[in-house]
């Protein structure tokens, strides 16, 4: 009986497929954080993937689904 339960569970897991969500990321830069966000949104990216890093210029990785 236990073998049937394990087999049925394994079969159910194979039949139920959750589609993978692909995500596209890209790094944007600008002279300040607002410019980085403006550039990313203008290119169609939705949300930041990493922290803002600024020295002479600011850089941040953005993503979209």
GROMACS .gro file of C-alpha atoms in nm:
model
   65
    1UNK     CA    1   0.000   0.000   0.000
    2UNK     CA    2   0.287   0.236   0.084
    3UNK     CA    3   0.450   0.176  -0.257
    4UNK     CA    4   0.124   0.272  -0.431
    5UNK     CA    5   0.105   0.594  -0.232
    6UNK     CA    6   0.465   0.686  -0.318
    7UNK     CA    7   0.410   0.605  -0.685
    8UNK     CA    8   0.085   0.802  -0.698
    9UNK     CA    9   0.253   1.100  -0.531
   10UNK     CA   10   0.544   1.088  -0.775
   11UNK     CA   11   0.305   1.066  -1.070
   12UNK     CA   12   0.103   1.361  -0.940
   13UNK     CA   13   0.420   1.571  -0.905
   14UNK     CA   14   0.515   1.490  -1.265
   15UNK     CA   15   0.170   1.585  -1.395
   16UNK     CA   16   0.150   1.917  -1.209
   17UNK     CA   17   0.399   2.141  -1.382
   18UNK     CA   18   0.451   2.493  -1.260
   19UNK     CA   19   0.569   2.713  -1.544
   20UNK     CA   20   0.903   2.880  -1.482
   21UNK     CA   21   0.899   3.256  -1.477
   22UNK     CA   22   1.172   3.399  -1.691
   23UNK     CA   23   1.319   3.725  -1.580
   24UNK     CA   24   1.534   3.966  -1.780
   25UNK     CA   25   1.789   4.183  -1.600
   26UNK     CA   26   2.007   4.470  -1.711
   27UNK     CA   27   2.235   4.722  -1.540
   28UNK     CA   28   2.154   5.091  -1.581
   29UNK     CA   29   2.369   5.390  -1.495
   30UNK     CA   30   2.323   5.763  -1.456
   31UNK     CA   31   2.460   6.069  -1.283
   32UNK     CA   32   2.217   6.027  -0.989
   33UNK     CA   33   1.965   5.766  -0.859
   34UNK     CA   34   1.667   5.942  -1.021
   35UNK     CA   35   1.835   5.927  -1.363
   36UNK     CA   36   1.908   5.556  -1.321
   37UNK     CA   37   1.543   5.488  -1.240
   38UNK     CA   38   1.425   5.705  -1.531
   39UNK     CA   39   1.652   5.519  -1.774
   40UNK     CA   40   1.539   5.178  -1.647
   41UNK     CA   41   1.167   5.257  -1.661
   42UNK     CA   42   1.205   5.415  -2.005
   43UNK     CA   43   1.356   5.085  -2.126
   44UNK     CA   44   1.059   4.891  -1.983
   45UNK     CA   45   1.218   4.751  -1.665
   46UNK     CA   46   0.992   4.723  -1.362
   47UNK     CA   47   1.192   4.696  -1.042
   48UNK     CA   48   1.547   4.715  -0.905
   49UNK     CA   49   1.732   4.387  -0.846
   50UNK     CA   50   2.022   4.523  -0.644
   51UNK     CA   51   2.125   4.816  -0.430
   52UNK     CA   52   2.218   5.147  -0.587
   53UNK     CA   53   2.596   5.192  -0.608
   54UNK     CA   54   2.723   5.544  -0.661
   55UNK     CA   55   3.069   5.693  -0.696
   56UNK     CA   56   3.129   5.920  -0.995
   57UNK     CA   57   2.818   5.758  -1.153
   58UNK     CA   58   2.536   5.549  -1.014
   59UNK     CA   59   2.471   5.188  -1.123
   60UNK     CA   60   2.187   4.950  -1.044
   61UNK     CA   61   2.061   4.621  -1.190
   62UNK     CA   62   1.692   4.625  -1.287
   63UNK     CA   63   1.459   4.339  -1.388
   64UNK     CA   64   1.139   4.274  -1.577
   65UNK     CA   65   0.926   3.963  -1.607
   0.00000   0.00000   0.00000
